[in-house]
Every structure is written in structure tokens, then in C-alpha cells.
Amino acid sequence: MSLTNEFTKGIIRENPLFRLLLGMCPSLAVTTSVDNGLGMGVAFSVVLLASNIVISAMRSIIPNSVRIPAYIVIVATFVTMIDLLMHAFTPALYTALGIFIPLIVVNCIILGRAEAFSGKNPVLPSIMDALGMGAGFTLALVLVSSFREVLGAGTFFGQTILPENIPAIMMILPPGGFITLGCLLALLNKIQKKTA
Amino acid sequence: MQEYFIIIISAVFINNIVLSQFLGICPFMGVSKKLSASLGMGGAVSFVLVVAGFITWALNTYLLTPLGIGYLQTIAFILVIASLVQFVEMVIKKFSPSLYKALGIYLPLITTNCAVLGVAIINIQKEFSLGKVMVHSLSHAAGFTLALVLMSGIRERLEDADIPESMRGVPIALIVAALMSISFLGFSGLI
């Protein structure tokens, strides 16, 4: 498989959120505004990239029987770094994402990629895999949060685009997250059936 | 006494861990197809959640804080939870093979259930005393089980419903969750 292929597969064909249904907790919780969705996507991608590189580089010295605890420690290390960095440099985003930054450590996508890809492949393909998956997840978060911010708050990236009486506040409350993701998944199913 | 009551009501209904805090969505979607499986999952998660709540609180109060290494919280907590799940798995396997069989793959998956780590972190953030930590963890566990059981009751009936083809499976489950979430919003004026 070529390197470009490793990169593009994560964006549409194996999109972690829409196709593999992984990482639903953060994608429902932090997508109340595009800023938050984008921030979460970037933080997640950095952790995924770093842990994919390390896991892939160490794959021959990690004993098979303790690989899951080893992966978790590696991922947790990078999550702690991101947590401290965001606390220092992006305090507003840090407050908005809150508990979901430390919770990147239990995001199934990262452990899933370690188990399915970087634990078995050399460093370079693992980097491409992480970049693709990270971009795919970020795109998905931005898509979900665009719908929710526009419909719920009438703004996009903080810019007002809808008149005051149109937005339905429910879309940025918890139910809006479930509705948006449900409708998007149904829509993708429909499109897939048409093209198939 | 009243304080504890407020914690219970708020954790079970108002800030329900699944429907308003979005923690533990994966088992909520994955294990809610059958009522019996969802009860077993609810029980297993509740047990791990409460014990993990206690251990992580003790770890944070007596080890991490006195040593000034609070930034290691995430790593320390996830290790505690992972080994706890492993331990629970061994105990259940030894003493009740039938329950072990019923829970199957879901038992090891509790490690990556964000509800467990999430509640442990919230416990620390709110600076609860030990009594409150136990009540808080227990009520969140009850809220998780409640949401899971309600959801599986609805999904068992959805099996026979006439649903548009592209909505079947996860999409309709998410819409159902949205409706449940709206009704749980009604509790928000309670306290």
C-alpha cells in the first residue's frame, strides 16, 4: 500500500467518526461551537501522531502480552503533555474543553489505531495513518459543530450569520448533539447506498 | 444530609452521565440492544466506577497531592483503572464463571469507558470529601445503568418498527437518545 493511500483512507473511506463510529463521546460533547470542535480535533491529532510514532518505533521491544498497558502509558504521557501545553497557551480553549482533554486518553480511536496499525507497521506509514485519521476526525468534528453552532447559536466561528429569533438553543444543548450526529450518519448511509 | 441528597438527584437525573455529559456513549450504543446484556454491563461498570472512585480519590489525596505531582493524575488514574478492571475480571472468572461468560468482551472494554475516568476526574475537580466521593460515584453509576436500561427497553421495541432504511441501527438510536436527553432536560429545574 502506498503512503498516500494510508493518508487518504482516514479522511473518507475509514473516517473514524462516521464510518468506524469511534470517539463518539468527545464528538458529541465539545461540538457546541466550531472553535471547540477544531481545537479538540487538533489536540487529538497531535496526541494520535505522537503516540503512533512512538508505538510504531517501539513495536519490536514491547512484549505482546503487556502491549495494551504499554500503549495506554504512552498515550497518557502525550495527553498529559497536551493538557499542560493547552493550560499554558490556550487557557480559554482549555476551560471550554475541560474534562475532555484528559479523556483523550480513553478515546477508542487512539488505542484502536495502535492495535490495528502502528503496532504492526513501520514509522513512516504510521505517521501517514495518524495524519489521515487525525484529519478525518477533525473534519468530522468541524462538520458536526458547524451544524450545531449555526442552528443553535446563529453564529459561525463566533460571527453572527442568522437573525436573532431563528436559532434554536436546543441544538447547542445535549439533545442537539445526538440529533445532529444521528441525521448526519443517516445522510451518509443514504449517499453511500446511492453511489454503491 | 441535604447536600448528599442534592448530589444524588443531580448526578442521576440532571447531570446524567450519558444523556447530558456524554460520557460512556460507546457502551450506551453498543450494549443497549438487549435488556439482559445492558443490566449486566450496568452492574459491571457501576462496580468498577465506585471502586475506582474510591481508589483514585485515596491515591490523589495521600500520594499525588502531598508529593506535589498532581500533573501525573491522568497517567496514575488510567493505570489504576486498567489494573482494577483486570483484577475484577480475574475475580469474576474465578468465583462466577457464568457471570463472566455473560459479560464477555464488555468486561475488558470497561478500561476505555470514559465514564469511569471521567467520574474519577470530576470527583477530584469538585474537591469532594470521601463520603461525597462515594455517593457521587454511586449515583453516577446508577444514572449510567438507568440510561442504559431505558435505552435497551426502547431499542428492543425498535426492532419491529418500520424505520427508513438509511436510519436503521445507530442513526435511529442517536435520535432516540436525543429524545431521552430532551426529557431529562426537564429535570434541570429540580434543584
PDB file of N, CA, C and O in Angstrom, chain A residues 28-86:
ATOM      1  N   LEU A  28     -19.625  14.413  20.552  1.00  0.00           N
ATOM      2  CA  LEU A  28     -20.924  14.945  20.935  1.00  0.00           C
ATOM      3  C   LEU A  28     -20.773  16.069  21.953  1.00  0.00           C
ATOM      4  O   LEU A  28     -21.534  17.029  21.959  1.00  0.00           O
ATOM      5  N   ALA A  29     -19.771  15.954  22.811  1.00  0.00           N
ATOM      6  CA  ALA A  29     -19.708  16.857  23.952  1.00  0.00           C
ATOM      7  C   ALA A  29     -19.097  18.208  23.626  1.00  0.00           C
ATOM      8  O   ALA A  29     -19.562  19.231  24.111  1.00  0.00           O
ATOM      9  N   VAL A  30     -18.050  18.249  22.806  1.00  0.00           N
ATOM     10  CA  VAL A  30     -17.342  19.515  22.629  1.00  0.00           C
ATOM     11  C   VAL A  30     -17.729  20.240  21.349  1.00  0.00           C
ATOM     12  O   VAL A  30     -17.159  21.278  21.025  1.00  0.00           O
ATOM     13  N   THR A  31     -18.721  19.718  20.598  1.00  0.00           N
ATOM     14  CA  THR A  31     -19.023  20.322  19.306  1.00  0.00           C
ATOM     15  C   THR A  31     -20.079  21.417  19.398  1.00  0.00           C
ATOM     16  O   THR A  31     -20.844  21.625  18.470  1.00  0.00           O
ATOM     17  N   THR A  32     -20.115  22.144  20.521  1.00  0.00           N
ATOM     18  CA  THR A  32     -21.107  23.209  20.645  1.00  0.00           C
ATOM     19  C   THR A  32     -20.711  24.434  19.842  1.00  0.00           C
ATOM     20  O   THR A  32     -21.547  25.251  19.516  1.00  0.00           O
ATOM     21  N   SER A  33     -19.411  24.591  19.523  1.00  0.00           N
ATOM     22  CA  SER A  33     -19.014  25.671  18.628  1.00  0.00           C
ATOM     23  C   SER A  33     -17.854  25.195  17.772  1.00  0.00           C
ATOM     24  O   SER A  33     -17.133  24.267  18.149  1.00  0.00           O
ATOM     25  N   VAL A  34     -17.698  25.815  16.605  1.00  0.00           N
ATOM     26  CA  VAL A  34     -16.668  25.354  15.668  1.00  0.00           C
ATOM     27  C   VAL A  34     -15.273  25.506  16.284  1.00  0.00           C
ATOM     28  O   VAL A  34     -14.408  24.656  16.102  1.00  0.00           O
ATOM     29  N   ASP A  35     -15.079  26.577  17.062  1.00  0.00           N
ATOM     30  CA  ASP A  35     -13.797  26.780  17.745  1.00  0.00           C
ATOM     31  C   ASP A  35     -13.426  25.561  18.574  1.00  0.00           C
ATOM     32  O   ASP A  35     -12.319  25.024  18.483  1.00  0.00           O
ATOM     33  N   ASN A  36     -14.392  25.132  19.413  1.00  0.00           N
ATOM     34  CA  ASN A  36     -14.128  23.993  20.289  1.00  0.00           C
ATOM     35  C   ASN A  36     -13.890  22.722  19.493  1.00  0.00           C
ATOM     36  O   ASN A  36     -12.983  21.942  19.804  1.00  0.00           O
ATOM     37  N   GLY A  37     -14.724  22.505  18.447  1.00  0.00           N
ATOM     38  CA  GLY A  37     -14.572  21.308  17.638  1.00  0.00           C
ATOM     39  C   GLY A  37     -13.199  21.245  16.997  1.00  0.00           C
ATOM     40  O   GLY A  37     -12.515  20.231  17.053  1.00  0.00           O
ATOM     41  N   LEU A  38     -12.768  22.384  16.425  1.00  0.00           N
ATOM     42  CA  LEU A  38     -11.468  22.443  15.761  1.00  0.00           C
ATOM     43  C   LEU A  38     -10.343  22.222  16.782  1.00  0.00           C
ATOM     44  O   LEU A  38      -9.413  21.452  16.544  1.00  0.00           O
ATOM     45  N   GLY A  39     -10.460  22.881  17.951  1.00  0.00           N
ATOM     46  CA  GLY A  39      -9.431  22.746  18.985  1.00  0.00           C
ATOM     47  C   GLY A  39      -9.285  21.312  19.439  1.00  0.00           C
ATOM     48  O   GLY A  39      -8.182  20.784  19.568  1.00  0.00           O
ATOM     49  N   MET A  40     -10.427  20.668  19.660  1.00  0.00           N
ATOM     50  CA  MET A  40     -10.412  19.269  20.086  1.00  0.00           C
ATOM     51  C   MET A  40      -9.775  18.405  19.009  1.00  0.00           C
ATOM     52  O   MET A  40      -8.949  17.539  19.298  1.00  0.00           O
ATOM     53  N   GLY A  41     -10.158  18.657  17.733  1.00  0.00           N
ATOM     54  CA  GLY A  41      -9.616  17.872  16.640  1.00  0.00           C
ATOM     55  C   GLY A  41      -8.106  17.987  16.558  1.00  0.00           C
ATOM     56  O   GLY A  41      -7.400  16.996  16.388  1.00  0.00           O
ATOM     57  N   VAL A  42      -7.594  19.219  16.716  1.00  0.00           N
ATOM     58  CA  VAL A  42      -6.144  19.426  16.618  1.00  0.00           C
ATOM     59  C   VAL A  42      -5.428  18.754  17.788  1.00  0.00           C
ATOM     60  O   VAL A  42      -4.442  18.037  17.598  1.00  0.00           O
ATOM     61  N   ALA A  43      -5.951  18.956  19.015  1.00  0.00           N
ATOM     62  CA  ALA A  43      -5.324  18.335  20.190  1.00  0.00           C
ATOM     63  C   ALA A  43      -5.288  16.823  20.027  1.00  0.00           C
ATOM     64  O   ALA A  43      -4.261  16.165  20.260  1.00  0.00           O
ATOM     65  N   PHE A  44      -6.409  16.271  19.575  1.00  0.00           N
ATOM     66  CA  PHE A  44      -6.498  14.833  19.368  1.00  0.00           C
ATOM     67  C   PHE A  44      -5.479  14.365  18.328  1.00  0.00           C
ATOM     68  O   PHE A  44      -4.784  13.377  18.526  1.00  0.00           O
ATOM     69  N   SER A  45      -5.388  15.121  17.196  1.00  0.00           N
ATOM     70  CA  SER A  45      -4.482  14.702  16.126  1.00  0.00           C
ATOM     71  C   SER A  45      -3.036  14.692  16.591  1.00  0.00           C
ATOM     72  O   SER A  45      -2.263  13.807  16.228  1.00  0.00           O
ATOM     73  N   VAL A  46      -2.661  15.695  17.401  1.00  0.00           N
ATOM     74  CA  VAL A  46      -1.282  15.752  17.887  1.00  0.00           C
ATOM     75  C   VAL A  46      -0.971  14.527  18.744  1.00  0.00           C
ATOM     76  O   VAL A  46       0.061  13.872  18.583  1.00  0.00           O
ATOM     77  N   VAL A  47      -1.900  14.198  19.668  1.00  0.00           N
ATOM     78  CA  VAL A  47      -1.684  13.027  20.525  1.00  0.00           C
ATOM     79  C   VAL A  47      -1.597  11.763  19.678  1.00  0.00           C
ATOM     80  O   VAL A  47      -0.719  10.914  19.882  1.00  0.00           O
ATOM     81  N   LEU A  48      -2.500  11.650  18.704  1.00  0.00           N
ATOM     82  CA  LEU A  48      -2.509  10.449  17.859  1.00  0.00           C
ATOM     83  C   LEU A  48      -1.201  10.325  17.091  1.00  0.00           C
ATOM     84  O   LEU A  48      -0.591   9.256  17.048  1.00  0.00           O
ATOM     85  N   LEU A  49      -0.735  11.444  16.508  1.00  0.00           N
ATOM     86  CA  LEU A  49       0.508  11.420  15.722  1.00  0.00           C
ATOM     87  C   LEU A  49       1.683  10.994  16.599  1.00  0.00           C
ATOM     88  O   LEU A  49       2.430  10.069  16.267  1.00  0.00           O
ATOM     89  N   ALA A  50       1.821  11.659  17.771  1.00  0.00           N
ATOM     90  CA  ALA A  50       2.957  11.368  18.641  1.00  0.00           C
ATOM     91  C   ALA A  50       2.922   9.928  19.124  1.00  0.00           C
ATOM     92  O   ALA A  50       3.938   9.220  19.101  1.00  0.00           O
ATOM     93  N   SER A  51       1.744   9.446  19.543  1.00  0.00           N
ATOM     94  CA  SER A  51       1.720   8.090  20.093  1.00  0.00           C
ATOM     95  C   SER A  51       1.886   7.052  18.982  1.00  0.00           C
ATOM     96  O   SER A  51       2.501   6.012  19.203  1.00  0.00           O
ATOM     97  N   ASN A  52       1.355   7.355  17.780  1.00  0.00           N
ATOM     98  CA  ASN A  52       1.568   6.424  16.669  1.00  0.00           C
ATOM     99  C   ASN A  52       3.057   6.276  16.361  1.00  0.00           C
ATOM    100  O   ASN A  52       3.539   5.172  16.134  1.00  0.00           O
ATOM    101  N   ILE A  53       3.789   7.417  16.363  1.00  0.00           N
ATOM    102  CA  ILE A  53       5.224   7.356  16.065  1.00  0.00           C
ATOM    103  C   ILE A  53       5.945   6.510  17.112  1.00  0.00           C
ATOM    104  O   ILE A  53       6.696   5.585  16.780  1.00  0.00           O
ATOM    105  N   VAL A  54       5.693   6.808  18.401  1.00  0.00           N
ATOM    106  CA  VAL A  54       6.422   6.104  19.458  1.00  0.00           C
ATOM    107  C   VAL A  54       6.072   4.614  19.481  1.00  0.00           C
ATOM    108  O   VAL A  54       6.955   3.755  19.577  1.00  0.00           O
ATOM    109  N   ILE A  55       4.774   4.316  19.377  1.00  0.00           N
ATOM    110  CA  ILE A  55       4.355   2.913  19.429  1.00  0.00           C
ATOM    111  C   ILE A  55       4.953   2.137  18.261  1.00  0.00           C
ATOM    112  O   ILE A  55       5.456   1.026  18.426  1.00  0.00           O
ATOM    113  N   SER A  56       4.933   2.770  17.083  1.00  0.00           N
ATOM    114  CA  SER A  56       5.477   2.079  15.923  1.00  0.00           C
ATOM    115  C   SER A  56       6.983   1.884  16.044  1.00  0.00           C
ATOM    116  O   SER A  56       7.526   0.834  15.676  1.00  0.00           O
ATOM    117  N   ALA A  57       7.680   2.892  16.617  1.00  0.00           N
ATOM    118  CA  ALA A  57       9.134   2.771  16.770  1.00  0.00           C
ATOM    119  C   ALA A  57       9.492   1.704  17.806  1.00  0.00           C
ATOM    120  O   ALA A  57      10.534   1.059  17.721  1.00  0.00           O
ATOM    121  N   MET A  58       8.616   1.518  18.820  1.00  0.00           N
ATOM    122  CA  MET A  58       8.930   0.581  19.893  1.00  0.00           C
ATOM    123  C   MET A  58       8.261  -0.766  19.697  1.00  0.00           C
ATOM    124  O   MET A  58       8.284  -1.607  20.599  1.00  0.00           O
ATOM    125  N   ARG A  59       7.645  -0.991  18.530  1.00  0.00           N
ATOM    126  CA  ARG A  59       6.801  -2.176  18.404  1.00  0.00           C
ATOM    127  C   ARG A  59       7.564  -3.484  18.574  1.00  0.00           C
ATOM    128  O   ARG A  59       6.987  -4.485  18.999  1.00  0.00           O
ATOM    129  N   SER A  60       8.887  -3.478  18.282  1.00  0.00           N
ATOM    130  CA  SER A  60       9.614  -4.736  18.398  1.00  0.00           C
ATOM    131  C   SER A  60      10.085  -5.014  19.829  1.00  0.00           C
ATOM    132  O   SER A  60      10.413  -6.143  20.161  1.00  0.00           O
ATOM    133  N   ILE A  61      10.121  -3.967  20.703  1.00  0.00           N
ATOM    134  CA  ILE A  61      10.579  -4.234  22.076  1.00  0.00           C
ATOM    135  C   ILE A  61       9.433  -4.338  23.076  1.00  0.00           C
ATOM    136  O   ILE A  61       9.645  -4.729  24.219  1.00  0.00           O
ATOM    137  N   ILE A  62       8.201  -4.007  22.672  1.00  0.00           N
ATOM    138  CA  ILE A  62       7.068  -4.158  23.591  1.00  0.00           C
ATOM    139  C   ILE A  62       6.579  -5.601  23.525  1.00  0.00           C
ATOM    140  O   ILE A  62       6.189  -6.067  22.465  1.00  0.00           O
ATOM    141  N   PRO A  63       6.635  -6.330  24.669  1.00  0.00           N
ATOM    142  CA  PRO A  63       6.164  -7.724  24.644  1.00  0.00           C
ATOM    143  C   PRO A  63       4.675  -7.769  24.326  1.00  0.00           C
ATOM    144  O   PRO A  63       3.905  -6.919  24.781  1.00  0.00           O
ATOM    145  N   ASN A  64       4.275  -8.767  23.571  1.00  0.00           N
ATOM    146  CA  ASN A  64       2.899  -8.837  23.104  1.00  0.00           C
ATOM    147  C   ASN A  64       1.889  -8.889  24.246  1.00  0.00           C
ATOM    148  O   ASN A  64       0.811  -8.307  24.176  1.00  0.00           O
ATOM    149  N   SER A  65       2.243  -9.591  25.346  1.00  0.00           N
ATOM    150  CA  SER A  65       1.255  -9.808  26.403  1.00  0.00           C
ATOM    151  C   SER A  65       0.943  -8.549  27.196  1.00  0.00           C
ATOM    152  O   SER A  65      -0.116  -8.440  27.795  1.00  0.00           O
ATOM    153  N   VAL A  66       1.866  -7.590  27.257  1.00  0.00           N
ATOM    154  CA  VAL A  66       1.586  -6.368  28.017  1.00  0.00           C
ATOM    155  C   VAL A  66       1.450  -5.155  27.080  1.00  0.00           C
ATOM    156  O   VAL A  66       1.663  -4.017  27.476  1.00  0.00           O
ATOM    157  N   ARG A  67       1.086  -5.406  25.812  1.00  0.00           N
ATOM    158  CA  ARG A  67       1.093  -4.297  24.868  1.00  0.00           C
ATOM    159  C   ARG A  67       0.025  -3.253  25.204  1.00  0.00           C
ATOM    160  O   ARG A  67       0.294  -2.056  25.101  1.00  0.00           O
ATOM    161  N   ILE A  68      -1.177  -3.691  25.669  1.00  0.00           N
ATOM    162  CA  ILE A  68      -2.230  -2.710  25.935  1.00  0.00           C
ATOM    163  C   ILE A  68      -1.825  -1.739  27.057  1.00  0.00           C
ATOM    164  O   ILE A  68      -1.893  -0.517  26.866  1.00  0.00           O
ATOM    165  N   PRO A  69      -1.361  -2.245  28.240  1.00  0.00           N
ATOM    166  CA  PRO A  69      -0.906  -1.286  29.265  1.00  0.00           C
ATOM    167  C   PRO A  69       0.212  -0.384  28.745  1.00  0.00           C
ATOM    168  O   PRO A  69       0.224   0.821  29.029  1.00  0.00           O
ATOM    169  N   ALA A  70       1.132  -0.955  27.953  1.00  0.00           N
ATOM    170  CA  ALA A  70       2.229  -0.142  27.420  1.00  0.00           C
ATOM    171  C   ALA A  70       1.684   0.973  26.531  1.00  0.00           C
ATOM    172  O   ALA A  70       2.089   2.139  26.640  1.00  0.00           O
ATOM    173  N   TYR A  71       0.736   0.623  25.637  1.00  0.00           N
ATOM    174  CA  TYR A  71       0.129   1.632  24.764  1.00  0.00           C
ATOM    175  C   TYR A  71      -0.525   2.719  25.605  1.00  0.00           C
ATOM    176  O   TYR A  71      -0.396   3.913  25.325  1.00  0.00           O
ATOM    177  N   ILE A  72      -1.269   2.283  26.654  1.00  0.00           N
ATOM    178  CA  ILE A  72      -2.015   3.265  27.455  1.00  0.00           C
ATOM    179  C   ILE A  72      -1.056   4.252  28.117  1.00  0.00           C
ATOM    180  O   ILE A  72      -1.309   5.453  28.150  1.00  0.00           O
ATOM    181  N   VAL A  73       0.075   3.731  28.630  1.00  0.00           N
ATOM    182  CA  VAL A  73       1.028   4.631  29.289  1.00  0.00           C
ATOM    183  C   VAL A  73       1.600   5.628  28.289  1.00  0.00           C
ATOM    184  O   VAL A  73       1.715   6.828  28.572  1.00  0.00           O
ATOM    185  N   ILE A  74       1.930   5.147  27.077  1.00  0.00           N
ATOM    186  CA  ILE A  74       2.475   6.050  26.056  1.00  0.00           C
ATOM    187  C   ILE A  74       1.455   7.132  25.711  1.00  0.00           C
ATOM    188  O   ILE A  74       1.763   8.331  25.697  1.00  0.00           O
ATOM    189  N   VAL A  75       0.190   6.713  25.476  1.00  0.00           N
ATOM    190  CA  VAL A  75      -0.843   7.682  25.119  1.00  0.00           C
ATOM    191  C   VAL A  75      -1.060   8.675  26.265  1.00  0.00           C
ATOM    192  O   VAL A  75      -1.135   9.887  26.050  1.00  0.00           O
ATOM    193  N   ALA A  76      -1.124   8.150  27.497  1.00  0.00           N
ATOM    194  CA  ALA A  76      -1.377   9.022  28.653  1.00  0.00           C
ATOM    195  C   ALA A  76      -0.278  10.060  28.811  1.00  0.00           C
ATOM    196  O   ALA A  76      -0.528  11.201  29.190  1.00  0.00           O
ATOM    197  N   THR A  77       0.972   9.666  28.490  1.00  0.00           N
ATOM    198  CA  THR A  77       2.078  10.615  28.583  1.00  0.00           C
ATOM    199  C   THR A  77       1.849  11.808  27.659  1.00  0.00           C
ATOM    200  O   THR A  77       1.969  12.966  28.071  1.00  0.00           O
ATOM    201  N   PHE A  78       1.492  11.505  26.398  1.00  0.00           N
ATOM    202  CA  PHE A  78       1.282  12.605  25.451  1.00  0.00           C
ATOM    203  C   PHE A  78       0.056  13.431  25.809  1.00  0.00           C
ATOM    204  O   PHE A  78       0.046  14.654  25.618  1.00  0.00           O
ATOM    205  N   VAL A  79      -0.986  12.761  26.338  1.00  0.00           N
ATOM    206  CA  VAL A  79      -2.178  13.509  26.742  1.00  0.00           C
ATOM    207  C   VAL A  79      -1.826  14.496  27.855  1.00  0.00           C
ATOM    208  O   VAL A  79      -2.254  15.655  27.836  1.00  0.00           O
ATOM    209  N   THR A  80      -0.995  14.045  28.803  1.00  0.00           N
ATOM    210  CA  THR A  80      -0.581  14.938  29.889  1.00  0.00           C
ATOM    211  C   THR A  80       0.177  16.136  29.340  1.00  0.00           C
ATOM    212  O   THR A  80      -0.027  17.277  29.769  1.00  0.00           O
ATOM    213  N   MET A  81       1.059  15.880  28.361  1.00  0.00           N
ATOM    214  CA  MET A  81       1.820  16.991  27.757  1.00  0.00           C
ATOM    215  C   MET A  81       0.884  18.008  27.120  1.00  0.00           C
ATOM    216  O   MET A  81       0.995  19.218  27.344  1.00  0.00           O
ATOM    217  N   ILE A  82      -0.066  17.505  26.292  1.00  0.00           N
ATOM    218  CA  ILE A  82      -1.021  18.392  25.618  1.00  0.00           C
ATOM    219  C   ILE A  82      -1.829  19.167  26.642  1.00  0.00           C
ATOM    220  O   ILE A  82      -2.058  20.381  26.506  1.00  0.00           O
ATOM    221  N   ASP A  83      -2.242  18.464  27.702  1.00  0.00           N
ATOM    222  CA  ASP A  83      -3.034  19.079  28.761  1.00  0.00           C
ATOM    223  C   ASP A  83      -2.285  20.274  29.355  1.00  0.00           C
ATOM    224  O   ASP A  83      -2.823  21.370  29.477  1.00  0.00           O
ATOM    225  N   LEU A  84      -0.996  20.057  29.685  1.00  0.00           N
ATOM    226  CA  LEU A  84      -0.207  21.136  30.284  1.00  0.00           C
ATOM    227  C   LEU A  84       0.029  22.262  29.286  1.00  0.00           C
ATOM    228  O   LEU A  84      -0.054  23.446  29.620  1.00  0.00           O
ATOM    229  N   LEU A  85       0.318  21.898  28.014  1.00  0.00           N
ATOM    230  CA  LEU A  85       0.567  22.910  26.985  1.00  0.00           C
ATOM    231  C   LEU A  85      -0.658  23.779  26.762  1.00  0.00           C
ATOM    232  O   LEU A  85      -0.561  25.015  26.679  1.00  0.00           O
ATOM    233  N   MET A  86      -1.835  23.124  26.674  1.00  0.00           N
ATOM    234  CA  MET A  86      -3.054  23.897  26.417  1.00  0.00           C
ATOM    235  C   MET A  86      -3.405  24.779  27.607  1.00  0.00           C
ATOM    236  O   MET A  86      -3.880  25.901  27.433  1.00  0.00           O
TER     237      MET A  86
END
